PDB file of C-alpha atoms in Angstrom:
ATOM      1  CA  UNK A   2     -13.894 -14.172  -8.184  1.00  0.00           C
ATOM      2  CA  UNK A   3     -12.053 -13.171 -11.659  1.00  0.00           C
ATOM      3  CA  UNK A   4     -13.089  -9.812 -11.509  1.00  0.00           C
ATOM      4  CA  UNK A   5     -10.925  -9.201  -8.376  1.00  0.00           C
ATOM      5  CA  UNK A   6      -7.825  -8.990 -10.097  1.00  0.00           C
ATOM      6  CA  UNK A   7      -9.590  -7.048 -12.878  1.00  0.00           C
ATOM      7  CA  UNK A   8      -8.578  -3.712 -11.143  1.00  0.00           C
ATOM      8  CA  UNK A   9      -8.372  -0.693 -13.381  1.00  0.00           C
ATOM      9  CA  UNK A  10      -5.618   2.175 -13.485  1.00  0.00           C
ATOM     10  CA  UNK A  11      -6.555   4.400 -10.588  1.00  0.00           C
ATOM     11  CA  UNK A  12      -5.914   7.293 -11.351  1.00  0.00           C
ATOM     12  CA  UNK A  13      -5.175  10.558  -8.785  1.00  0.00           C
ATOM     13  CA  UNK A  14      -3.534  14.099  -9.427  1.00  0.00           C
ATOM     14  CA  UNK A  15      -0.200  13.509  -7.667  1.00  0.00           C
ATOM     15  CA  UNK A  16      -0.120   9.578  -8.320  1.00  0.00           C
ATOM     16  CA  UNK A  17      -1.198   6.872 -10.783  1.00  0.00           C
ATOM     17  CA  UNK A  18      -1.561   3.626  -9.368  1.00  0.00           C
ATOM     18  CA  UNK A  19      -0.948   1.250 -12.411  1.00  0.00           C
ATOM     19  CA  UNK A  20      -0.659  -2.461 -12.556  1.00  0.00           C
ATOM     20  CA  UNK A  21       2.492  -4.100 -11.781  1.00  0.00           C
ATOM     21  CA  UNK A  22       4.607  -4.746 -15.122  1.00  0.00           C
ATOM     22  CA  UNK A  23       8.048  -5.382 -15.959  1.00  0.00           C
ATOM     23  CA  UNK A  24       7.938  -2.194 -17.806  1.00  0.00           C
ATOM     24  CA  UNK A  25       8.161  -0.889 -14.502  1.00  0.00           C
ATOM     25  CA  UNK A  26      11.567  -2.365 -13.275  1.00  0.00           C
ATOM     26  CA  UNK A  27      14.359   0.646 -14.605  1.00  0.00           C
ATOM     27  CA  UNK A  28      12.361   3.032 -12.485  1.00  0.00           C
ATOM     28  CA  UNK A  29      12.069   1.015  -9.872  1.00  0.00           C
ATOM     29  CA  UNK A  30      15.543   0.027  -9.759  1.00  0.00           C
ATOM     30  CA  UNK A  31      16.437   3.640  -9.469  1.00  0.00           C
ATOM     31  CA  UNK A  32      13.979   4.394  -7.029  1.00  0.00           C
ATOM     32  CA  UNK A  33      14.916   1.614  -4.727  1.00  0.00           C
ATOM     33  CA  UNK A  34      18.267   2.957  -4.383  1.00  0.00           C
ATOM     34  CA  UNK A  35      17.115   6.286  -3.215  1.00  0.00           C
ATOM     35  CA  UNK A  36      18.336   6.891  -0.027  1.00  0.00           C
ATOM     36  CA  UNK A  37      17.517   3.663   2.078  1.00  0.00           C
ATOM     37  CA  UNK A  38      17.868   5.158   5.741  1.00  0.00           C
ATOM     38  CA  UNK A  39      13.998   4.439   5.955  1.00  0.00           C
ATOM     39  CA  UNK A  40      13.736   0.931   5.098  1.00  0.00           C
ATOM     40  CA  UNK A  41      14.364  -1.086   8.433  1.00  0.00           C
ATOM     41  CA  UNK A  42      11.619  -2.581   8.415  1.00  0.00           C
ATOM     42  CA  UNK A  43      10.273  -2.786   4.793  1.00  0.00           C
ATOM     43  CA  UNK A  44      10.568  -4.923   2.144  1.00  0.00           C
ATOM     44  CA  UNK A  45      12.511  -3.064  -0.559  1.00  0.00           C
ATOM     45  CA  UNK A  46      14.586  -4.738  -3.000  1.00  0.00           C
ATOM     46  CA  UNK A  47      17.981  -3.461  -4.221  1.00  0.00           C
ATOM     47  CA  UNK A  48      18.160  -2.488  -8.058  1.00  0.00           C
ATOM     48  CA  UNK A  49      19.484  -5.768  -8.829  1.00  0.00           C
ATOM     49  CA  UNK A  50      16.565  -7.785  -7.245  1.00  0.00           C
ATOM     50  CA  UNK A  51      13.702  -5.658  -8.371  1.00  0.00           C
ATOM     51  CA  UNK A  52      13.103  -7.943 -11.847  1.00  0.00           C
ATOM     52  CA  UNK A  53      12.991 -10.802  -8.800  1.00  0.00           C
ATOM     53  CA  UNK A  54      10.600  -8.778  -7.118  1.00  0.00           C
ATOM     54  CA  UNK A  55       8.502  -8.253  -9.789  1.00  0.00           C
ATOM     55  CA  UNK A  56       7.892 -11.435 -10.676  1.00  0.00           C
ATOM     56  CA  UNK A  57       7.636 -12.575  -7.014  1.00  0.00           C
ATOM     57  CA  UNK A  58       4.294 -10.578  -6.928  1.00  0.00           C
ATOM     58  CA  UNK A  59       3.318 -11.968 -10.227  1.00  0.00           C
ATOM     59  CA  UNK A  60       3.539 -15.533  -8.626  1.00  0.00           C
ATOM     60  CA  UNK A  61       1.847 -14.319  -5.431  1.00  0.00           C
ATOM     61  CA  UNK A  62      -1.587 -13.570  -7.919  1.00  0.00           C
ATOM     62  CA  UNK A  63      -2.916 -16.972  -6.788  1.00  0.00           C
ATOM     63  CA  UNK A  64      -2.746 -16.163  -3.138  1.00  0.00           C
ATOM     64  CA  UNK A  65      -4.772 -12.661  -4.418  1.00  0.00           C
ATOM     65  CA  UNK A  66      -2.340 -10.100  -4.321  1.00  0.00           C
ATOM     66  CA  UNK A  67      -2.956  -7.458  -6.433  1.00  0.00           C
ATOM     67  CA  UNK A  68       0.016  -5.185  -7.305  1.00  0.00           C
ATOM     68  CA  UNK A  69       0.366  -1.735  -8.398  1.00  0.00           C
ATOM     69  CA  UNK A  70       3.427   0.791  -9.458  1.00  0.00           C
ATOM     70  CA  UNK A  71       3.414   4.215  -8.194  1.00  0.00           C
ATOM     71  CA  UNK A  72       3.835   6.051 -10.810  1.00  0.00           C
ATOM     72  CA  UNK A  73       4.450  10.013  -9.741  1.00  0.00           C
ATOM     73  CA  UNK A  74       2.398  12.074 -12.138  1.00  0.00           C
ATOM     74  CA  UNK A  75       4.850  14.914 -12.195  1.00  0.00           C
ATOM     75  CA  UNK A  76       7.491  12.723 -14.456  1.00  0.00           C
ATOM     76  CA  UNK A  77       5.684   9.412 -15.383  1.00  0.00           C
ATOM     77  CA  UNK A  78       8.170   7.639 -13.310  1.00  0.00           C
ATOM     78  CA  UNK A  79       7.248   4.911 -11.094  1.00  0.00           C
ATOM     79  CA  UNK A  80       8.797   5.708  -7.834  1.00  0.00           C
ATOM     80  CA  UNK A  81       7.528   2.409  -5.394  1.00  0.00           C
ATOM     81  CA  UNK A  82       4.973  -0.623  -5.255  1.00  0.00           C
ATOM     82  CA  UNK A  83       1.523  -1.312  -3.460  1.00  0.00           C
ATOM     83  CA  UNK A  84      -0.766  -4.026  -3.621  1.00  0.00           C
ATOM     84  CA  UNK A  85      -4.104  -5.420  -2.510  1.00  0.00           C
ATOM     85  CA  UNK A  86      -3.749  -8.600  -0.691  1.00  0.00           C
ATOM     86  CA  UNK A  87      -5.441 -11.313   1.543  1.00  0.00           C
ATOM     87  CA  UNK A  88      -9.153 -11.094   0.169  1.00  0.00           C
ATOM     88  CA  UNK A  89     -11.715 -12.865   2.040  1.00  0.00           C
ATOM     89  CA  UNK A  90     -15.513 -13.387   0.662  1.00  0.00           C
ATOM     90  CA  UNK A  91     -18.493 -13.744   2.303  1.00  0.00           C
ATOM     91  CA  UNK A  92     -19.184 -17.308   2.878  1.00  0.00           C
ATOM     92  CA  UNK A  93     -20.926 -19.230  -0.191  1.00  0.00           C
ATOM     93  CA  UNK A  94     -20.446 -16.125  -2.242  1.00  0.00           C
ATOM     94  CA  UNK A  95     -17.995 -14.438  -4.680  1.00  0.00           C
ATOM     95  CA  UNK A  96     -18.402 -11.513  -3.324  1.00  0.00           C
ATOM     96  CA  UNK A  97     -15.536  -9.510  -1.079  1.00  0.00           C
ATOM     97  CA  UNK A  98     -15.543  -8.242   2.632  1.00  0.00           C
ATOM     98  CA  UNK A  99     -12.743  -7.317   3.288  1.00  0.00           C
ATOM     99  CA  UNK A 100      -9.343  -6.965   1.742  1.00  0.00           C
ATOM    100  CA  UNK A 101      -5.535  -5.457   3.236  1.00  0.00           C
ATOM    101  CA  UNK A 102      -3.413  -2.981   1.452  1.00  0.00           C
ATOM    102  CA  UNK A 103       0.140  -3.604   2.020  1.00  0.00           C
ATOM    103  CA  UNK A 104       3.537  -4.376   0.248  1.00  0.00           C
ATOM    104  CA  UNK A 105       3.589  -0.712  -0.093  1.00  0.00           C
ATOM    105  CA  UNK A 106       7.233   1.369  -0.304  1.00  0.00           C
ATOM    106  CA  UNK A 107       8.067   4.711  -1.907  1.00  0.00           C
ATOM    107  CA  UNK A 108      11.488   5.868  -2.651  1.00  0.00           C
ATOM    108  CA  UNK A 109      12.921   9.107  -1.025  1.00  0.00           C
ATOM    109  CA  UNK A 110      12.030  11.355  -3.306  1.00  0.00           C
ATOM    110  CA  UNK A 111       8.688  10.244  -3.034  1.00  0.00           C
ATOM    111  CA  UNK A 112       8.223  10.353   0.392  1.00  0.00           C
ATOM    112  CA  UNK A 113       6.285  13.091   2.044  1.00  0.00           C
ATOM    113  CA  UNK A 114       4.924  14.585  -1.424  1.00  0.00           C
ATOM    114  CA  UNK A 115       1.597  13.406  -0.418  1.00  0.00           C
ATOM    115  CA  UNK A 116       1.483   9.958  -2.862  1.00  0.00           C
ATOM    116  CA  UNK A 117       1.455   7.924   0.208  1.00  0.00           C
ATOM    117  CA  UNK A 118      -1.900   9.461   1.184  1.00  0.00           C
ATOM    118  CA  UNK A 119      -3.251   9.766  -2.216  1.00  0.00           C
ATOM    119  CA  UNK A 120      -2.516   6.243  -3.055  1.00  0.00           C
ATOM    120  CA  UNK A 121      -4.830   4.814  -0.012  1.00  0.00           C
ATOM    121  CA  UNK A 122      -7.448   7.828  -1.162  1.00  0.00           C
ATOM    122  CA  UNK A 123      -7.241   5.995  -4.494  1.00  0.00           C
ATOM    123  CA  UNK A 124      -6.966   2.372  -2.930  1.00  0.00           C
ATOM    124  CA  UNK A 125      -9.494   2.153  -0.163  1.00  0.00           C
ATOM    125  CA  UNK A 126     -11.802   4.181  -2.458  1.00  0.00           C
ATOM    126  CA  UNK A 127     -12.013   1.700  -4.637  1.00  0.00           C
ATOM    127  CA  UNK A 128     -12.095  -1.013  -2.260  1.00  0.00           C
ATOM    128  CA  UNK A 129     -15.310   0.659  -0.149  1.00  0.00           C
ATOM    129  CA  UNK A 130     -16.923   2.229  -3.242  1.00  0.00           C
ATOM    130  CA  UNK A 131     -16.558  -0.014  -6.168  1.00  0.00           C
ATOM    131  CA  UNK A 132     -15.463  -3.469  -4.615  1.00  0.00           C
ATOM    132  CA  UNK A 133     -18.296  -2.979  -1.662  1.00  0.00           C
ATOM    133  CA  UNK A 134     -16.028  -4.486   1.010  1.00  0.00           C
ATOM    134  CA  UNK A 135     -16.826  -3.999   4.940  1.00  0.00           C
ATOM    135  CA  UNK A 136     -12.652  -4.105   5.862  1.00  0.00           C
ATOM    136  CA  UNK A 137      -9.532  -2.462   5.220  1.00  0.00           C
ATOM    137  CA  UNK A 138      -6.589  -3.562   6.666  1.00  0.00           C
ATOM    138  CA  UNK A 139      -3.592  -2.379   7.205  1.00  0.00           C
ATOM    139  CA  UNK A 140      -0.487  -3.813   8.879  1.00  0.00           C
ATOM    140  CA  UNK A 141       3.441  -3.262   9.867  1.00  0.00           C
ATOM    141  CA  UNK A 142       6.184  -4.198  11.813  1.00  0.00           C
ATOM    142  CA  UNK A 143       5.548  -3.234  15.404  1.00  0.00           C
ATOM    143  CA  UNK A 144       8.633  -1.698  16.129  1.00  0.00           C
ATOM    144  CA  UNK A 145       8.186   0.774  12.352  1.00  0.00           C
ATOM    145  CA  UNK A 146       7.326   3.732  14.442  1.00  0.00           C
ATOM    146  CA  UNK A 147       7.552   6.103  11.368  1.00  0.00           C
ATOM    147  CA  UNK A 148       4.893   3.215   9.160  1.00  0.00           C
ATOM    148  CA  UNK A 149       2.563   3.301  12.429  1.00  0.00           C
ATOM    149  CA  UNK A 150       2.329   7.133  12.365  1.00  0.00           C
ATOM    150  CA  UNK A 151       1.528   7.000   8.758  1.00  0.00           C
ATOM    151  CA  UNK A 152      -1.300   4.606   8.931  1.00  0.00           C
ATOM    152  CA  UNK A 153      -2.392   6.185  11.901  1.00  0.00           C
ATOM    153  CA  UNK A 154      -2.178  10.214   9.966  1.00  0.00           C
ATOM    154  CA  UNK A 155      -4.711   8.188   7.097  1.00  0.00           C
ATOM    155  CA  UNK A 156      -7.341   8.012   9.869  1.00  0.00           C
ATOM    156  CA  UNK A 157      -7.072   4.219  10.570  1.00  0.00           C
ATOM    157  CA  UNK A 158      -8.085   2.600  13.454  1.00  0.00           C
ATOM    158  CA  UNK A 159      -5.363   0.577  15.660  1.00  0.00           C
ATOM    159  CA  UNK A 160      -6.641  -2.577  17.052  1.00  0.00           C
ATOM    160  CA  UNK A 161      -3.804  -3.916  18.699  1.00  0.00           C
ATOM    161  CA  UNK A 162      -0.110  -5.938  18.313  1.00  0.00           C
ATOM    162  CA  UNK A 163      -0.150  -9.513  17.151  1.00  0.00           C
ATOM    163  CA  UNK A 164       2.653 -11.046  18.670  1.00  0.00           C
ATOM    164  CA  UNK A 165       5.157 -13.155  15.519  1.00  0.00           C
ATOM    165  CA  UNK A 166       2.366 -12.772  13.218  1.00  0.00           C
ATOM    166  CA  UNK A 167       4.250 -11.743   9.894  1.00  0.00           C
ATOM    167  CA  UNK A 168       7.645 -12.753   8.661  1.00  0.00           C
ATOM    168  CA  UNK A 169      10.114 -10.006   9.435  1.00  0.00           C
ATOM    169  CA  UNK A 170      11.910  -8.078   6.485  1.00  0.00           C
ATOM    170  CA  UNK A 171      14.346  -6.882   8.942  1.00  0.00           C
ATOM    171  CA  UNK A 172      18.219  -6.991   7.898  1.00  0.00           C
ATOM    172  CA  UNK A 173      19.030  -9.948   9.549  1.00  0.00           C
ATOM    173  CA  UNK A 174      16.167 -11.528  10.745  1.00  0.00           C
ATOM    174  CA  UNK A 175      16.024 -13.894   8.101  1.00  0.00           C
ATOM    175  CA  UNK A 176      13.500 -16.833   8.781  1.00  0.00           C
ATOM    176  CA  UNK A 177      12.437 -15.110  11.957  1.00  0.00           C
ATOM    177  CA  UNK A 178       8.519 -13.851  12.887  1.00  0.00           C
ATOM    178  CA  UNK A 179       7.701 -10.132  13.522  1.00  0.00           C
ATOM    179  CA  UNK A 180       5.410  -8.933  16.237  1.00  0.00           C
ATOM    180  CA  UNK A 181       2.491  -7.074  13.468  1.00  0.00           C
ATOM    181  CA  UNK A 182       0.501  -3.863  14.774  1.00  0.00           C
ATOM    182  CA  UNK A 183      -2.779  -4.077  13.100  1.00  0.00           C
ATOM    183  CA  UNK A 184      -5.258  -1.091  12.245  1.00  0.00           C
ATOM    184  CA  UNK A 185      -8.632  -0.893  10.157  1.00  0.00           C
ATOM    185  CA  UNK A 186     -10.818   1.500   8.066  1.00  0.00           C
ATOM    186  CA  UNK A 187     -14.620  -0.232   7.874  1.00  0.00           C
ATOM    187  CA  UNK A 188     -16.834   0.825   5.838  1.00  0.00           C
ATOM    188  CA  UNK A 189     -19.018   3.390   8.253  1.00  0.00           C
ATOM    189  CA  UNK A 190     -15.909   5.227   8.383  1.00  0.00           C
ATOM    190  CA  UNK A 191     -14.735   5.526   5.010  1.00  0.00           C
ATOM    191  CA  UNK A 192     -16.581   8.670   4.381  1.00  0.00           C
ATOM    192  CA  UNK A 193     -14.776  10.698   7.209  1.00  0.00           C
ATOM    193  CA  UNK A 194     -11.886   8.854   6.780  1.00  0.00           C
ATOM    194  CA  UNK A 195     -12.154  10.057   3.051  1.00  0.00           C
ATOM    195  CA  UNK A 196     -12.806  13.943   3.864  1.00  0.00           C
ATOM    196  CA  UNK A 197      -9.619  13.705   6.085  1.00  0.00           C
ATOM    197  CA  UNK A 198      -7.177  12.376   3.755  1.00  0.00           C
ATOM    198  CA  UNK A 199      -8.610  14.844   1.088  1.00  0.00           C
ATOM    199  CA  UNK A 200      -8.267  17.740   3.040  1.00  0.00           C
ATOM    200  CA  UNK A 201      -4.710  16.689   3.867  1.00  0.00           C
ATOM    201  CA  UNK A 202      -4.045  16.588   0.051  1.00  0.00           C
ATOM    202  CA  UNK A 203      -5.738  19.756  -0.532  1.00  0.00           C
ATOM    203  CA  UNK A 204      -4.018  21.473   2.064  1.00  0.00           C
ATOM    204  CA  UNK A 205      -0.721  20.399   0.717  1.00  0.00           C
ATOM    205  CA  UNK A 206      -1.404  21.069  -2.663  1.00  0.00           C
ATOM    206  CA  UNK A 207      -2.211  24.798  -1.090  1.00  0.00           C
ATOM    207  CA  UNK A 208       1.200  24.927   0.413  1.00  0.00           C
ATOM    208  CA  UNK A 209       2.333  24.010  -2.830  1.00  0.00           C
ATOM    209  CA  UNK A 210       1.053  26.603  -4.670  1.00  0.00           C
ATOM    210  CA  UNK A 211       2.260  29.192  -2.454  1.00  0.00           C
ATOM    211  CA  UNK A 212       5.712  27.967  -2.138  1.00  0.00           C
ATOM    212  CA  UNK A 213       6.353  28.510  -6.288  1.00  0.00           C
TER     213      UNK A 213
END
């Protein structure tokens, strides 16, 4: 089971996903203070809690969360967080089946450049192709209409709303459960699923080009 958290840089052309340091924290601090307006229902400390935060998903290793920085290839800067979380192994083996990615935010500026998509190319890729699991999953608040359209754009399945599933991150909802709507990506889908979110990335990196 060691190997799990053995996870390598993964590397992409928009987006490197490394492993969570406190190296990372000045960036982060900055990012997180980006323009917040999308954040309702995210988890996203303030610059003053991100050292906090850090460390909180340091502690969380022994529940199997596996965190990463995005760090935005066009500056080196680490603009946001994902992890791997929730493994579960076949029965009587060290081997994983399935695995969620999720404690994921971006800061403004990094929203819509296409590292949200590239990060799950990089992230699911190496949970189907090196890691050999059957399951994604993927969660979020059911009321984040603008996180459900995003998992749903990456060519993931929805399977329905389980009702106070997760703890809410809502302002205000402290101590309070969140109704979570869940959505897949198995493994006889990961190569379409794959082509999709690559074509997206090509596609934008076309529009890119011609926009110079």
């Amino acid at each position: 089971m060691g190997t799990w958290f053995d996870v390598p840089v993964l590397e992409g052309s928009l987006v490197r996903l490394e492993p969570l340091s406190l190296d990372h924290v000045d960036d982060l601090a900055l990012a997180a203070e980006e323009d917040r307006g999308s954040y309702a229902f995210t988890l996203v400390p303030r610059a003053g809690e991100v050292t906090a935060f850090v460390r909180a998903h340091f502690a969380r290793a022994e529940q199997g969360v596996v965190p990463f920085a995005q760090v935005r290839r066009a500056d080196g800067r680490a603009v946001g967080c994902t992890a791997y979380l929730d493994p579960r192994y076949w029965p009587g083996r060290d081997e994983l089946r399935a695995v969620e990615i999720g404690f994921t935010w971006l800061g403004a500026s990094g929203q819509g450049s296409g590292i949200n998509a590239e990060a799950k190319l990089l992230l699911m890729g190496h949970a189907f192709e090196a890691l050999r699991v059957e399951r994604v999953d993927l969660k979020t608040d059911a009321r984040n209409e603008r996180s459900r359209r995003a998992i749903q754009a990456l060519g993931a399945t929805f399977e329905g709303v389980l009702r106070s599933w997760g703890v809410s991150w809502a302002p205000g909802e402290d101590g309070r459960l969140r109704d979570s709507a869940m959505y897949s990506v198995i493994a006889s889908e990961w190569p379409a699923v794959k082509a999709r979110l690559a074509g997206r990335l090509e596609a934008k990196d076309a529009d890119r080009h011609m926009s110079r």
